[in-house]
Tab-separated table of N, CA and C in Angstrom:
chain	number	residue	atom	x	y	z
D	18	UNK	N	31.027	96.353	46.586
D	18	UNK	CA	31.477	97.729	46.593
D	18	UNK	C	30.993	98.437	47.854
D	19	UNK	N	29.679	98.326	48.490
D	19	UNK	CA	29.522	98.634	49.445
D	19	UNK	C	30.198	98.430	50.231
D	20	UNK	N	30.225	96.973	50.910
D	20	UNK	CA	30.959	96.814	51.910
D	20	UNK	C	32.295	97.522	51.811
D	21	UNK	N	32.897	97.400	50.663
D	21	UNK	CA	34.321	98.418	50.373
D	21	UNK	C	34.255	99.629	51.329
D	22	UNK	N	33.302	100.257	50.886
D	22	UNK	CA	32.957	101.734	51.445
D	22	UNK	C	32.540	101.843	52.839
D	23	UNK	N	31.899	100.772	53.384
D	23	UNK	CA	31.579	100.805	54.885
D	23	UNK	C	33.079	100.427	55.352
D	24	UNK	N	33.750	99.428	55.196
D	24	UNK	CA	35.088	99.348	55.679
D	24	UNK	C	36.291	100.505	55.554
D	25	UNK	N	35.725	101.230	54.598
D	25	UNK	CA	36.536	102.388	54.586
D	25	UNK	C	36.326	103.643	55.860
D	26	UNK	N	34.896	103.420	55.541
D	26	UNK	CA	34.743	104.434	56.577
D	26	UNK	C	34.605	104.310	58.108
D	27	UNK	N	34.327	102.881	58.556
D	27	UNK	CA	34.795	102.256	59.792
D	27	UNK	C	36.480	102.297	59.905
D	28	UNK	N	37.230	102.028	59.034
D	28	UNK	CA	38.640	102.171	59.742
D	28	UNK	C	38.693	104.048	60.091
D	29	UNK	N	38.155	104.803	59.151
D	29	UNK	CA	38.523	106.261	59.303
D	29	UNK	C	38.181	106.605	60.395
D	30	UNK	N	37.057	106.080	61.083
D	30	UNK	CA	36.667	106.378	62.273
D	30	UNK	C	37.210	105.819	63.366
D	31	UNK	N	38.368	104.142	62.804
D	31	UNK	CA	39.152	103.743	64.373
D	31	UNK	C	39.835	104.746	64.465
D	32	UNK	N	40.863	104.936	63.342
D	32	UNK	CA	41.779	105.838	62.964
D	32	UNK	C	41.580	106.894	63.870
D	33	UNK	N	40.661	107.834	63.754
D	33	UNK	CA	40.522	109.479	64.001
D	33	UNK	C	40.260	108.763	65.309
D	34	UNK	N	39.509	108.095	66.134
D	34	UNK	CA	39.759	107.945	67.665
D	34	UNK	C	40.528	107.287	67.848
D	35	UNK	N	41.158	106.726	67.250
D	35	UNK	CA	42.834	106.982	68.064
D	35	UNK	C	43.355	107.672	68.272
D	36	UNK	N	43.717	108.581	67.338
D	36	UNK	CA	43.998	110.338	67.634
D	36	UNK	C	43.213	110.907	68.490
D	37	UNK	N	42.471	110.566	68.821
D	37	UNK	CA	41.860	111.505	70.156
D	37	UNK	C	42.191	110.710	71.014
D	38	UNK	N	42.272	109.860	71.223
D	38	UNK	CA	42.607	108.722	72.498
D	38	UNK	C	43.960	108.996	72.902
D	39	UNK	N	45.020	109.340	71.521
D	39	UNK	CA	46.660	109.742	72.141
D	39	UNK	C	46.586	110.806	72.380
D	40	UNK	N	45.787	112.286	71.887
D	40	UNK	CA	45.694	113.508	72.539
D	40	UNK	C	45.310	113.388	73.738
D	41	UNK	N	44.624	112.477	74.114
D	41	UNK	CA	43.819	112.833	76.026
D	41	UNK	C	44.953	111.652	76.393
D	42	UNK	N	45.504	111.170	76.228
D	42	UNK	CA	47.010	110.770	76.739
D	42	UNK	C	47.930	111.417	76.822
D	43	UNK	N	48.537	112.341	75.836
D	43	UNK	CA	49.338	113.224	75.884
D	43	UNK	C	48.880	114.268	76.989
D	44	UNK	N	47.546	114.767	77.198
D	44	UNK	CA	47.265	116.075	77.732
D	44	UNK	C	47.237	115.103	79.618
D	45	UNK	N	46.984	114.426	79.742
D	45	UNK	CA	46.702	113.303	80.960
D	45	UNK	C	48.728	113.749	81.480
D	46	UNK	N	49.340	113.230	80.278
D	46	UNK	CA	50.925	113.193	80.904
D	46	UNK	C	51.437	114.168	80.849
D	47	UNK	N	50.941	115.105	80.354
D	47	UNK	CA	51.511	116.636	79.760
D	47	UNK	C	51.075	117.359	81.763
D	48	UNK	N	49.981	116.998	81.941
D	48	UNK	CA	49.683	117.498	83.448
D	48	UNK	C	50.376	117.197	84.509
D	49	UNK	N	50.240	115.890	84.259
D	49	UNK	CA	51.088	115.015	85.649
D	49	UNK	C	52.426	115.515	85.643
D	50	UNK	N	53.357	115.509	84.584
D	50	UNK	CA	54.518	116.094	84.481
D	50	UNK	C	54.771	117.403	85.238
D	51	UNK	N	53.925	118.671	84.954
D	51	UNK	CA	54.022	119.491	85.302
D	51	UNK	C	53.740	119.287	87.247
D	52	UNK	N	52.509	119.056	87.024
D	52	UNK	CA	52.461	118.969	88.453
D	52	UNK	C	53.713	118.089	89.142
D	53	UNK	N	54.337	117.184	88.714
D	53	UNK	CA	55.520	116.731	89.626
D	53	UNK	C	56.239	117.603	89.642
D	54	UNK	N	56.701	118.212	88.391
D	54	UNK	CA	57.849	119.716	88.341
D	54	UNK	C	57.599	120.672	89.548
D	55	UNK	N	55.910	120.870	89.905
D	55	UNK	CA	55.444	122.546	90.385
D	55	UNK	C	55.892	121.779	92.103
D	56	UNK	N	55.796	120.426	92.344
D	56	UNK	CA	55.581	119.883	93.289
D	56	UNK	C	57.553	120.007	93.761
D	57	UNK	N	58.409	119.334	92.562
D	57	UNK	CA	59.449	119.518	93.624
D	57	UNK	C	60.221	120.595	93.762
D	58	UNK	N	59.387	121.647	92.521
D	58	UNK	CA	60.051	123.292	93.277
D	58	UNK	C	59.766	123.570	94.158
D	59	UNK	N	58.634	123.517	94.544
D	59	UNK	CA	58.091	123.472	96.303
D	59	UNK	C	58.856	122.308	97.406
D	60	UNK	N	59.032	120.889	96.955
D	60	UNK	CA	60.355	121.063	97.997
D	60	UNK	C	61.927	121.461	98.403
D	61	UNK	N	61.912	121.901	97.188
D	61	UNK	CA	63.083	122.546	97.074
D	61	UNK	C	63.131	123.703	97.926
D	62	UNK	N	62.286	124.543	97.525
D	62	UNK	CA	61.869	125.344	98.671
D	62	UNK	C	62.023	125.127	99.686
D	63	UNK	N	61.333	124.449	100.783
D	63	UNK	CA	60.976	123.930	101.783
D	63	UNK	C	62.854	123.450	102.636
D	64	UNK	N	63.267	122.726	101.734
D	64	UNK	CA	64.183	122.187	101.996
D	64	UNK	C	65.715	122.907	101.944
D	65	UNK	N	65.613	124.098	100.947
D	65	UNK	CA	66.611	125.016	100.704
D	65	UNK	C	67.360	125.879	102.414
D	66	UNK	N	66.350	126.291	103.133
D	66	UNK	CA	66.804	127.179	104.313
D	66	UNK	C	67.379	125.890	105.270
D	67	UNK	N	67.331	125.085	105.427
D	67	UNK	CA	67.893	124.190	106.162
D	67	UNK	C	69.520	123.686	105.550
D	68	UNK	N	69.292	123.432	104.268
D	68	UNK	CA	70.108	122.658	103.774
D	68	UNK	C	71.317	123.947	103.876
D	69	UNK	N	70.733	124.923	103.701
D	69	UNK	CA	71.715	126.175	103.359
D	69	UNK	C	72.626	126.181	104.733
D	70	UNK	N	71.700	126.005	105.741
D	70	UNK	CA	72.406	126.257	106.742
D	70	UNK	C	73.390	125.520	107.476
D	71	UNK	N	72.913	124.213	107.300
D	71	UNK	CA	73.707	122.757	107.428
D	71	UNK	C	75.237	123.183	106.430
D	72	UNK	N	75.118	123.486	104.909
D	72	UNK	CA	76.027	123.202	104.572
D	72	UNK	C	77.219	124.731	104.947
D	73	UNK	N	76.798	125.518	105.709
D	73	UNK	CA	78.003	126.216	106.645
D	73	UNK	C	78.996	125.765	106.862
D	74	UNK	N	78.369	124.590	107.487
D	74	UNK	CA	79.608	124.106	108.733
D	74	UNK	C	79.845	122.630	108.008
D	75	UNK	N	79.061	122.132	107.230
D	75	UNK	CA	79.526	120.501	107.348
D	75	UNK	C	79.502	120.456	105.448
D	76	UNK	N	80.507	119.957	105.218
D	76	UNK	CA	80.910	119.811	103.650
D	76	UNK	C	80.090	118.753	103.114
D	77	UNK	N	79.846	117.868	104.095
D	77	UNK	CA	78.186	116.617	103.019
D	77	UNK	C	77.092	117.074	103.007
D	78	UNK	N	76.992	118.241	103.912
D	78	UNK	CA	75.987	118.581	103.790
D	78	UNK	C	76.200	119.993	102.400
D	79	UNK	N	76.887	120.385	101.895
D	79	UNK	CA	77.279	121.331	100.920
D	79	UNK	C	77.226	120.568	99.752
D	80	UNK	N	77.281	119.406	99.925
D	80	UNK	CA	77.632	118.523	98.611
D	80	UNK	C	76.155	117.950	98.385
D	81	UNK	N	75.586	117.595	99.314
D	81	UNK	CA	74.237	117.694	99.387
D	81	UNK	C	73.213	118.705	98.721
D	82	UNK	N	73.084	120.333	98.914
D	82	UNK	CA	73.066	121.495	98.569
D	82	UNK	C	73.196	121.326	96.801
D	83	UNK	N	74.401	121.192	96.944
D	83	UNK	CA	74.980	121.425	95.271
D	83	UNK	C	74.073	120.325	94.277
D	84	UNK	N	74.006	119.310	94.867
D	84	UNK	CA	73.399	118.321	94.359
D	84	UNK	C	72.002	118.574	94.080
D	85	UNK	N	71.151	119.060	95.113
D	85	UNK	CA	69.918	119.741	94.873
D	85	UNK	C	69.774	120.737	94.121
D	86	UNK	N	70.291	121.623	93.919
D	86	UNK	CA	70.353	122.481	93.248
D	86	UNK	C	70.463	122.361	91.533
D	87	UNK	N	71.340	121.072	91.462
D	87	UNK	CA	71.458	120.484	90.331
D	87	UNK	C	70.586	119.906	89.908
D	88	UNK	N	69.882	119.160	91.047
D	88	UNK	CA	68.643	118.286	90.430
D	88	UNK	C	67.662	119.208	89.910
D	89	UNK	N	67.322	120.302	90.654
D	89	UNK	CA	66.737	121.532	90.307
D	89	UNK	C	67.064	122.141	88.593
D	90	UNK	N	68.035	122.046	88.315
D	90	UNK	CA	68.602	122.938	87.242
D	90	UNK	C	68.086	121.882	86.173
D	91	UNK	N	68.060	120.341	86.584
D	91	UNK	CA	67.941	119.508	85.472
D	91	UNK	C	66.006	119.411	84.877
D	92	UNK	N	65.400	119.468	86.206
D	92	UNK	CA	64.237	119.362	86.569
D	92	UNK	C	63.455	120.831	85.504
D	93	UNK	N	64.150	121.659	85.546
D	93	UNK	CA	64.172	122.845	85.043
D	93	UNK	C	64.165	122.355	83.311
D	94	UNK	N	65.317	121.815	83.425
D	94	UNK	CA	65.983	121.625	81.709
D	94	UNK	C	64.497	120.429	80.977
D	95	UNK	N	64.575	119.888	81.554
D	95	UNK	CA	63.510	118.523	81.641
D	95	UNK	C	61.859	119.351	81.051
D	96	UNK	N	61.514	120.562	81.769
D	96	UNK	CA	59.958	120.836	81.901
D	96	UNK	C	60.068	121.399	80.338
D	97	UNK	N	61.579	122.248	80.533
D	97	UNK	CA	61.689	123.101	79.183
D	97	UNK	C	61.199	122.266	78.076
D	98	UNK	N	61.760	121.112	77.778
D	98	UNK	CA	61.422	119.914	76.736
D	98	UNK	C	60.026	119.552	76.653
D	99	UNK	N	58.816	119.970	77.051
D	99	UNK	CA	57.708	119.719	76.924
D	99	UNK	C	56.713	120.086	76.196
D	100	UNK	N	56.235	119.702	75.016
D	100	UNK	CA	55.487	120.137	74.395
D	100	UNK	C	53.935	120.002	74.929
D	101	UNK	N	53.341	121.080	75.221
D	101	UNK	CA	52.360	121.690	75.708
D	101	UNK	C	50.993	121.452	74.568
D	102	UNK	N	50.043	120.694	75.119
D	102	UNK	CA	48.628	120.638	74.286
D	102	UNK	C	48.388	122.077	74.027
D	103	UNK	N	47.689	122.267	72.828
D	103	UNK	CA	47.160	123.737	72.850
D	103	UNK	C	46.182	123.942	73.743
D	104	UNK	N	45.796	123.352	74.326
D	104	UNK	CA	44.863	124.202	75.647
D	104	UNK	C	45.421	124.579	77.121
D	105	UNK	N	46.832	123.703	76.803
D	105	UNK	CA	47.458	124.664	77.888
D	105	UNK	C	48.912	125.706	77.806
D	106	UNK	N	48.779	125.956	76.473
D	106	UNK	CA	49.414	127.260	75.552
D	106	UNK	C	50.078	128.195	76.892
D	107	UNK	N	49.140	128.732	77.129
D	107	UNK	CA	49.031	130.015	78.002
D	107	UNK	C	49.115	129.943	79.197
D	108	UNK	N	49.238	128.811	79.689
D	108	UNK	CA	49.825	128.495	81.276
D	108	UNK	C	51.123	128.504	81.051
D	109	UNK	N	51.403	127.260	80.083
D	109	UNK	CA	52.781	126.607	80.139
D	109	UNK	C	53.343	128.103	80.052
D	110	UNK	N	53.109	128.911	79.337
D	110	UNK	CA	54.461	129.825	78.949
D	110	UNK	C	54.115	131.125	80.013
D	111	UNK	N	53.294	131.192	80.830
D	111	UNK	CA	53.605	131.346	82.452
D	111	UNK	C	54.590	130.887	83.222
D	112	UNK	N	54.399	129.430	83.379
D	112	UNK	CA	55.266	128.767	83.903
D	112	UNK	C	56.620	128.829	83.256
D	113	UNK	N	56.915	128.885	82.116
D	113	UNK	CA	57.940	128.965	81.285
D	113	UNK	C	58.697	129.912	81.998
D	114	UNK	N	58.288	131.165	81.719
D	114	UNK	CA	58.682	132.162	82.364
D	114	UNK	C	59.151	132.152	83.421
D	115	UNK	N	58.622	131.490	84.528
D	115	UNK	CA	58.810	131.638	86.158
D	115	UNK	C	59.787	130.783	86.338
D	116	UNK	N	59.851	129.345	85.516
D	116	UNK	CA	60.835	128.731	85.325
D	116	UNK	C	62.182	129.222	84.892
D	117	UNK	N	62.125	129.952	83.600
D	117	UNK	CA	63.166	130.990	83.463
D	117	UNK	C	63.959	131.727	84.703
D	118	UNK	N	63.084	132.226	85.444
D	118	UNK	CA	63.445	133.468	86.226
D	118	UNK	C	64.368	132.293	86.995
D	119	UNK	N	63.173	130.946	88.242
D	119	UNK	CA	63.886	130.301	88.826
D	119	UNK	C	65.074	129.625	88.371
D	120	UNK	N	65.878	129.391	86.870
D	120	UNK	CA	66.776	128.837	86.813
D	120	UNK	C	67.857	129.612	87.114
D	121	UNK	N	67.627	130.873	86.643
D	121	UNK	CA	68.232	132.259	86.861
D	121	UNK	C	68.802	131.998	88.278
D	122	UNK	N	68.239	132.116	89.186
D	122	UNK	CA	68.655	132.037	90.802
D	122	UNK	C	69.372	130.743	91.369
D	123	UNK	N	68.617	129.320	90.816
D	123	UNK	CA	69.734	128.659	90.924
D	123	UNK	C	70.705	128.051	90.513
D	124	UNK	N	70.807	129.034	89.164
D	124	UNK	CA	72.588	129.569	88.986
D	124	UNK	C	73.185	130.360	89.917
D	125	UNK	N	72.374	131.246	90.026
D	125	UNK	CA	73.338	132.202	91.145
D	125	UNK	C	73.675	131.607	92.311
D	126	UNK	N	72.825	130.484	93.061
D	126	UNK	CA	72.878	129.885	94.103
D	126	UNK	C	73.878	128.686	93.980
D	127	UNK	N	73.968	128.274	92.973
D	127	UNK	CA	75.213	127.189	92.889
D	127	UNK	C	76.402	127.923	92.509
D	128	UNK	N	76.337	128.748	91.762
D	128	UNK	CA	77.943	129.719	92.266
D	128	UNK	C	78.303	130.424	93.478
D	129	UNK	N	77.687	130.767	93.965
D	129	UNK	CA	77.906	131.530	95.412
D	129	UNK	C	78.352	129.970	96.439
D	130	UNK	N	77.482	128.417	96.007
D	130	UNK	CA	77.845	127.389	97.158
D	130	UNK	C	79.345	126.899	96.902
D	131	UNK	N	79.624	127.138	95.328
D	131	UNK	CA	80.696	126.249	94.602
D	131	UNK	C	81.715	127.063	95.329
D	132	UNK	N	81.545	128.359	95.539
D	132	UNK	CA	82.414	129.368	96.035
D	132	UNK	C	82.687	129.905	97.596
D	133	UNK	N	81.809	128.535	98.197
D	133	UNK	CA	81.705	128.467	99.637
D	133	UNK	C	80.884	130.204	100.420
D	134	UNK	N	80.226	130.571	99.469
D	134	UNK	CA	80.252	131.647	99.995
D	134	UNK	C	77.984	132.082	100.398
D	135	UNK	N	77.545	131.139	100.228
D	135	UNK	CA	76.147	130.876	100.360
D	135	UNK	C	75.529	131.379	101.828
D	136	UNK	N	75.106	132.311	102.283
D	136	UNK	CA	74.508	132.332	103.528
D	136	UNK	C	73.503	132.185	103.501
D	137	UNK	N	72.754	132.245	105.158
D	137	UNK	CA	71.477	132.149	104.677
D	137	UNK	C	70.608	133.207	104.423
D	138	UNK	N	71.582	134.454	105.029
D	138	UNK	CA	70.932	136.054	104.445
D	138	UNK	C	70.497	135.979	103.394
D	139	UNK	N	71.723	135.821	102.634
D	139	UNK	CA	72.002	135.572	101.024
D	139	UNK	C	70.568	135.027	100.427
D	140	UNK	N	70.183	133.856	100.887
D	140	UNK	CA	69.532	132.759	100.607
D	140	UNK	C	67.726	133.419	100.847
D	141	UNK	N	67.945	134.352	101.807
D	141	UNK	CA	66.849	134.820	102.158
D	141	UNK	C	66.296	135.902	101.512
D	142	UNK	N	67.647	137.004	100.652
D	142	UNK	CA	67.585	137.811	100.372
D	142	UNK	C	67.259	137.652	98.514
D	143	UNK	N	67.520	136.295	98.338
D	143	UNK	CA	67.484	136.306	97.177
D	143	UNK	C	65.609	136.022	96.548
D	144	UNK	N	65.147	135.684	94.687
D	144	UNK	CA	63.903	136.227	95.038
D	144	UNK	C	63.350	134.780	94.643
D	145	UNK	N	64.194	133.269	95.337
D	145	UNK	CA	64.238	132.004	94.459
D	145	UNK	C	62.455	131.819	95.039
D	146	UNK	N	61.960	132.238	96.867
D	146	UNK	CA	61.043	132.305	97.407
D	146	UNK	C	59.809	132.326	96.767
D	147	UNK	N	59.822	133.797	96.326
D	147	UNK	CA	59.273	134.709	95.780
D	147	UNK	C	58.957	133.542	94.323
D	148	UNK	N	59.300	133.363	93.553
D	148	UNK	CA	59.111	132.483	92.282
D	148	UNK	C	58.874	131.474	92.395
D	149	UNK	N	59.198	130.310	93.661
D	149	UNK	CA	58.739	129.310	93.647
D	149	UNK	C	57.086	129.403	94.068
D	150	UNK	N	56.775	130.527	94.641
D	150	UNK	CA	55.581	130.737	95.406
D	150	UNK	C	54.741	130.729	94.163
D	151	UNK	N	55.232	131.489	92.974
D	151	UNK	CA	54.340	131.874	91.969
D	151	UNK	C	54.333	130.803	91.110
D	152	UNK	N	55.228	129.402	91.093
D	152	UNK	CA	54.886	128.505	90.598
D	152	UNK	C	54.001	127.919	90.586
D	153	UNK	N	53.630	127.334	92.021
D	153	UNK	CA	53.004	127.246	93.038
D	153	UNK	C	51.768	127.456	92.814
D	154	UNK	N	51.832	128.627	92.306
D	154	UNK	CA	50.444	129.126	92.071
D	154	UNK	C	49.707	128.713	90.549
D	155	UNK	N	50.077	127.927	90.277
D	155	UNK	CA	49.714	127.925	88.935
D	155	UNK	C	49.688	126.332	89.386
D	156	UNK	N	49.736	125.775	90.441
D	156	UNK	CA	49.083	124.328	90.614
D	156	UNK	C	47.815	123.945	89.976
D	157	UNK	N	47.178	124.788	90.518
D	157	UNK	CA	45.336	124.433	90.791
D	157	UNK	C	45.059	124.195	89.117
D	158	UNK	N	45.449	125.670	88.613
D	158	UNK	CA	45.153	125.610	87.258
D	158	UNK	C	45.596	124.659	86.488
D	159	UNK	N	46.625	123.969	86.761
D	159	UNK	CA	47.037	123.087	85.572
D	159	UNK	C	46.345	121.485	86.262
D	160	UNK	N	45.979	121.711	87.306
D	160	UNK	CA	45.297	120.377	87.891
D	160	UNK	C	43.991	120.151	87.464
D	161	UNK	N	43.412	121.430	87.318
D	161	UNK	CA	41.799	121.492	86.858
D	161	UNK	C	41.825	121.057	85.091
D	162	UNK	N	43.112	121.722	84.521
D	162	UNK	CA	43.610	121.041	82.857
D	162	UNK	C	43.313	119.422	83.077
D	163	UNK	N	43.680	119.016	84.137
D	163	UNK	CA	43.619	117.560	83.789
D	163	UNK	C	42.586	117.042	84.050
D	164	UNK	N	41.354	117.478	84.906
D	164	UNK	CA	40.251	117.129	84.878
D	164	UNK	C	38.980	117.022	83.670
């Protein structure tokens, strides 16, 4: 009967660290994820004033554009699907938000290209900058989550 009871309570204890072993897995991929997300809104960024301007004049390069923009929108759709450890509650739905705003813009930015009508005023004037910056900003913090 003993031994019964020690084997009981040795599996309860593989048991329950396993569950902690898939939580610090989940929270390990729950980071990395994000940080690839925060990483290619920033080249998107980076890469947006060029591409904008290229696709003026040259239609692969517009098709190019559209395509990014898309990858963007999916990249977007993708972060949305993430269920967030509770210790990073209150970032994610920061980011949520900013994500929100940025999908916002590149909608507006793939209708204005679909419609040939994209400058780079336009592009400059709009606030996609401004939000990717504040993504951006919420690097460090979700990097230090994974530490």
């Amino acid at each position: 009967m003993k031994t019964y009871m020690l084997m009981l309570v040795m599996l309860a204890g593989l048991l329950s660290g396993c569950s902690a072993l898939d939580q610090v897995n989940q929270s390990v991929n729950y980071v990395s994820e994000v940080t690839s997300y925060i990483n290619s809104t920033s080249n998107l960024s980076q890469n947006l004033p060029e591409l904008t301007e290229q696709a003026l004049t040259d239609p692969q390069a517009r098709e190019q554009l559209s395509q990014q923009l898309a990858n963007t929108q999916s990249q977007i759709d993708n972060f949305n699907q993430l269920e967030p450890p509770a210790f990073a509650q209150d970032l994610h739905q920061q980011l949520s938000a900013y994500s929100a705003t940025l999908g916002t813009e590149v909608n507006s930015l793939v209708d204005q290209v679909q419609a040939g009508k994209l400058t780079v005023a336009d592009l400059n004037n709009s606030q996609i900058f401004q939000t990717v910056d504040q993504i951006n900003g919420l690097l460090n913090q979700f990097q230090q989550l994974g530490q």
